[in-house]
Amino acid sequence: MSIPKEMHYSDRVGWLRAAVLGANDGIVSTASLIIGMATAGATLAGVLTAGAAGAVAGAMSMAAGEYVSVSSQKDTEHADLARERRELAANYEFETRELAEIYEARGLSSPLAQEVAEKLMHHDALAAHARDELGFSDVSEARPLQAAIASALTFLAGAALPLIAALGASRQSLAVVVALGSLVALGLLGVLSARVGGSRISVAVVRIIVWGVLAMGATAGVGWLFGVSSA
C-alpha cells in the first residue's frame, strides 16, 4: 500500500511570498498615493488618474523586480550546481566522504553515514549534494516567471480595492474612506496569508496593518505639506 504524500505549508512558500507581497504592495502603495494626492488638494479625477497609473506602474515594477531578483537566484543555483558537477567528476571519493560527514553531523553513526552516502551517490550524486550540501530543494527552487506573474496579478488585485473605495467616496471624505477601506483589506489579507501559510493570525494582521498605517500616514503628511506650500 502506497503512503499518501503529505501536504506541508512550506510547499506554498514560493508563490505565497510573491502573492502576499504583491497584494500588500498594491493596497498600501495605491492607497497611500490616493491619500497623498487627496490631502494635497487634487481633484477627484486627478486622484483617480494618479491611482490608476500608479497601479499599472506598480504591477509592472513588481513583475520586473521579482523576475530579475529570482532570475539572479536561479543563475546562482545553476552556477553552484555546475561547480558541484565538476567537483564530482574530479574527486568522487572525496565528495562521497564529504556527504558522509554531513550525515554524521546530523546524528548517524560513521559506518551508517558512509553507507547512506555511497548509496545516494550511486543513485544520483548531484541531486544528493544539491539537497544535503547546498540546501537546494523543489520547495525552494527559483521560478522567476511564476514569481513575476503572481506579483503583478496580486498587486493589481490589491490596488483595485482602494480605487474602488475612492470611486464611492466624496471629495471631502476621500482620504478617510480610502484609509479605512484599505486597512480592512490589509487585515483580511493578513488573515488569508496566515491561514494559507499556517501562521498565527493575530501576528500577521497586526504587522501588516501597522506598516500600512505608517505608509499612509507618511504620504498623507507629504500631501498636506506640499498642498499647504502650494496654496
Tab-separated table of N, CA, C and O in Angstrom, residues 25-38 42-59 155-167 174 178:
chain	number	residue	atom	x	y	z
A	25	ASP	N	1.588	45.291	-1.358
A	25	ASP	CA	2.114	46.489	-2.018
A	25	ASP	C	1.040	47.194	-2.833
A	25	ASP	O	1.006	48.431	-2.905
A	26	GLY	N	0.172	46.406	-3.489
A	26	GLY	CA	-0.891	47.013	-4.277
A	26	GLY	C	-1.825	47.840	-3.423
A	26	GLY	O	-2.183	48.975	-3.776
A	27	ILE	N	-2.226	47.296	-2.276
A	27	ILE	CA	-3.119	48.032	-1.372
A	27	ILE	C	-2.422	49.253	-0.791
A	27	ILE	O	-2.927	50.377	-0.865
A	28	VAL	N	-1.242	49.023	-0.206
A	28	VAL	CA	-0.560	50.098	0.527
A	28	VAL	C	-0.103	51.220	-0.392
A	28	VAL	O	-0.337	52.409	-0.108
A	29	SER	N	0.552	50.891	-1.486
A	29	SER	CA	1.095	51.946	-2.349
A	29	SER	C	-0.005	52.734	-3.049
A	29	SER	O	0.064	53.965	-3.146
A	30	THR	N	-1.053	52.035	-3.511
A	30	THR	CA	-2.135	52.739	-4.195
A	30	THR	C	-2.944	53.587	-3.217
A	30	THR	O	-3.280	54.742	-3.508
A	31	ALA	N	-3.251	53.023	-2.055
A	31	ALA	CA	-3.973	53.799	-1.043
A	31	ALA	C	-3.157	55.003	-0.589
A	31	ALA	O	-3.686	56.112	-0.440
A	32	SER	N	-1.872	54.802	-0.398
A	32	SER	CA	-1.007	55.905	0.030
A	32	SER	C	-0.947	56.996	-1.031
A	32	SER	O	-0.984	58.197	-0.712
A	33	LEU	N	-0.853	56.596	-2.294
A	33	LEU	CA	-0.820	57.570	-3.384
A	33	LEU	C	-2.124	58.372	-3.440
A	33	LEU	O	-2.109	59.609	-3.569
A	34	ILE	N	-3.245	57.668	-3.320
A	34	ILE	CA	-4.549	58.349	-3.348
A	34	ILE	C	-4.682	59.314	-2.169
A	34	ILE	O	-5.118	60.468	-2.327
A	35	ILE	N	-4.299	58.869	-0.979
A	35	ILE	CA	-4.408	59.714	0.209
A	35	ILE	C	-3.483	60.916	0.117
A	35	ILE	O	-3.854	62.040	0.468
A	36	GLY	N	-2.282	60.681	-0.379
A	36	GLY	CA	-1.342	61.791	-0.554
A	36	GLY	C	-1.862	62.833	-1.523
A	36	GLY	O	-1.766	64.039	-1.265
A	37	MET	N	-2.421	62.371	-2.646
A	37	MET	CA	-2.987	63.302	-3.626
A	37	MET	C	-4.197	64.035	-3.046
A	37	MET	O	-4.383	65.240	-3.282
A	38	ALA	N	-5.031	63.312	-2.291
A	38	ALA	CA	-6.230	63.925	-1.720
A	38	ALA	C	-5.878	65.000	-0.709
A	38	ALA	O	-6.468	66.089	-0.702
A	42	ALA	N	-5.749	67.693	-4.642
A	42	ALA	CA	-6.025	67.353	-6.040
A	42	ALA	C	-7.511	67.083	-6.234
A	42	ALA	O	-8.228	66.731	-5.300
A	43	THR	N	-7.973	67.242	-7.465
A	43	THR	CA	-9.368	66.953	-7.783
A	43	THR	C	-9.591	65.438	-7.738
A	43	THR	O	-8.647	64.639	-7.800
A	44	LEU	N	-10.862	65.031	-7.671
A	44	LEU	CA	-11.188	63.618	-7.638
A	44	LEU	C	-10.698	62.918	-8.905
A	44	LEU	O	-10.157	61.804	-8.839
A	45	ALA	N	-10.867	63.576	-10.051
A	45	ALA	CA	-10.396	62.992	-11.311
A	45	ALA	C	-8.882	62.816	-11.287
A	45	ALA	O	-8.346	61.807	-11.748
A	46	GLY	N	-8.190	63.803	-10.754
A	46	GLY	CA	-6.732	63.715	-10.669
A	46	GLY	C	-6.286	62.601	-9.741
A	46	GLY	O	-5.320	61.886	-10.023
A	47	VAL	N	-7.001	62.461	-8.630
A	47	VAL	CA	-6.670	61.402	-7.667
A	47	VAL	C	-6.851	60.028	-8.302
A	47	VAL	O	-5.991	59.154	-8.183
A	48	LEU	N	-7.979	59.831	-8.977
A	48	LEU	CA	-8.261	58.537	-9.590
A	48	LEU	C	-7.273	58.233	-10.721
A	48	LEU	O	-6.834	57.089	-10.887
A	49	THR	N	-6.926	59.250	-11.503
A	49	THR	CA	-5.953	59.058	-12.586
A	49	THR	C	-4.594	58.651	-12.031
A	49	THR	O	-3.951	57.721	-12.522
A	50	ALA	N	-4.172	59.345	-10.985
A	50	ALA	CA	-2.891	59.020	-10.355
A	50	ALA	C	-2.925	57.616	-9.756
A	50	ALA	O	-1.959	56.853	-9.869
A	51	GLY	N	-4.047	57.255	-9.132
A	51	GLY	CA	-4.168	55.926	-8.540
A	51	GLY	C	-4.122	54.825	-9.582
A	51	GLY	O	-3.438	53.813	-9.395
A	52	ALA	N	-4.840	55.023	-10.699
A	52	ALA	CA	-4.855	54.012	-11.759
A	52	ALA	C	-3.481	53.880	-12.406
A	52	ALA	O	-3.001	52.767	-12.672
A	53	ALA	N	-2.837	55.023	-12.671
A	53	ALA	CA	-1.499	54.983	-13.259
A	53	ALA	C	-0.505	54.324	-12.312
A	53	ALA	O	0.347	53.535	-12.730
A	54	GLY	N	-0.633	54.635	-11.026
A	54	GLY	CA	0.241	54.016	-10.043
A	54	GLY	C	0.036	52.514	-9.948
A	54	GLY	O	0.999	51.761	-9.745
A	55	ALA	N	-1.206	52.061	-10.106
A	55	ALA	CA	-1.496	50.628	-10.048
A	55	ALA	C	-0.826	49.886	-11.196
A	55	ALA	O	-0.205	48.834	-11.003
A	56	VAL	N	-0.942	50.442	-12.408
A	56	VAL	CA	-0.326	49.792	-13.572
A	56	VAL	C	1.199	49.819	-13.467
A	56	VAL	O	1.878	48.808	-13.694
A	57	ALA	N	1.722	50.985	-13.107
A	57	ALA	CA	3.176	51.102	-12.979
A	57	ALA	C	3.709	50.185	-11.883
A	57	ALA	O	4.747	49.531	-12.039
A	58	GLY	N	2.995	50.118	-10.770
A	58	GLY	CA	3.423	49.262	-9.665
A	58	GLY	C	3.408	47.794	-10.036
A	58	GLY	O	4.318	47.046	-9.663
A	59	ALA	N	2.378	47.369	-10.764
A	59	ALA	CA	2.298	45.964	-11.173
A	59	ALA	C	3.461	45.595	-12.086
A	59	ALA	O	4.083	44.527	-11.941
A	155	PHE	N	-0.718	42.332	-7.174
A	155	PHE	CA	-0.589	43.783	-6.993
A	155	PHE	C	-1.810	44.485	-7.570
A	155	PHE	O	-2.391	45.374	-6.935
A	156	LEU	N	-2.201	44.107	-8.791
A	156	LEU	CA	-3.372	44.727	-9.413
A	156	LEU	C	-4.639	44.450	-8.602
A	156	LEU	O	-5.492	45.332	-8.457
A	157	ALA	N	-4.769	43.232	-8.090
A	157	ALA	CA	-5.936	42.902	-7.263
A	157	ALA	C	-5.963	43.757	-6.004
A	157	ALA	O	-7.015	44.275	-5.604
A	158	GLY	N	-4.796	43.907	-5.370
A	158	GLY	CA	-4.723	44.751	-4.180
A	158	GLY	C	-4.980	46.209	-4.494
A	158	GLY	O	-5.701	46.911	-3.762
A	159	ALA	N	-4.425	46.689	-5.603
A	159	ALA	CA	-4.587	48.099	-5.975
A	159	ALA	C	-6.030	48.442	-6.321
A	159	ALA	O	-6.462	49.589	-6.157
A	160	ALA	N	-6.781	47.457	-6.791
A	160	ALA	CA	-8.176	47.711	-7.171
A	160	ALA	C	-9.026	48.094	-5.965
A	160	ALA	O	-10.001	48.859	-6.098
A	161	LEU	N	-8.665	47.613	-4.784
A	161	LEU	CA	-9.505	47.852	-3.595
A	161	LEU	C	-9.549	49.326	-3.189
A	161	LEU	O	-10.644	49.873	-3.018
A	162	PRO	N	-8.414	50.020	-3.012
A	162	PRO	CA	-8.512	51.445	-2.691
A	162	PRO	C	-9.103	52.279	-3.827
A	162	PRO	O	-9.747	53.302	-3.582
A	163	LEU	N	-8.908	51.834	-5.076
A	163	LEU	CA	-9.513	52.554	-6.200
A	163	LEU	C	-11.038	52.447	-6.160
A	163	LEU	O	-11.749	53.429	-6.412
A	164	ILE	N	-11.535	51.269	-5.832
A	164	ILE	CA	-12.984	51.086	-5.709
A	164	ILE	C	-13.527	51.925	-4.560
A	164	ILE	O	-14.592	52.551	-4.664
A	165	ALA	N	-12.793	51.946	-3.453
A	165	ALA	CA	-13.214	52.767	-2.311
A	165	ALA	C	-13.262	54.238	-2.684
A	165	ALA	O	-14.168	54.977	-2.278
A	166	ALA	N	-12.284	54.670	-3.486
A	166	ALA	CA	-12.233	56.078	-3.903
A	166	ALA	C	-13.407	56.432	-4.802
A	166	ALA	O	-13.942	57.550	-4.737
A	167	LEU	N	-13.828	55.502	-5.635
A	167	LEU	CA	-14.950	55.761	-6.539
A	167	LEU	C	-16.249	56.004	-5.777
A	167	LEU	O	-17.123	56.741	-6.237
A	174	LEU	N	-12.760	61.470	0.959
A	174	LEU	CA	-11.957	60.547	0.154
A	174	LEU	C	-10.828	59.892	0.954
A	174	LEU	O	-10.693	58.670	0.983
A	178	VAL	N	-10.811	55.864	1.924
A	178	VAL	CA	-9.768	55.022	1.334
A	178	VAL	C	-8.887	54.412	2.427
A	178	VAL	O	-8.534	53.231	2.367
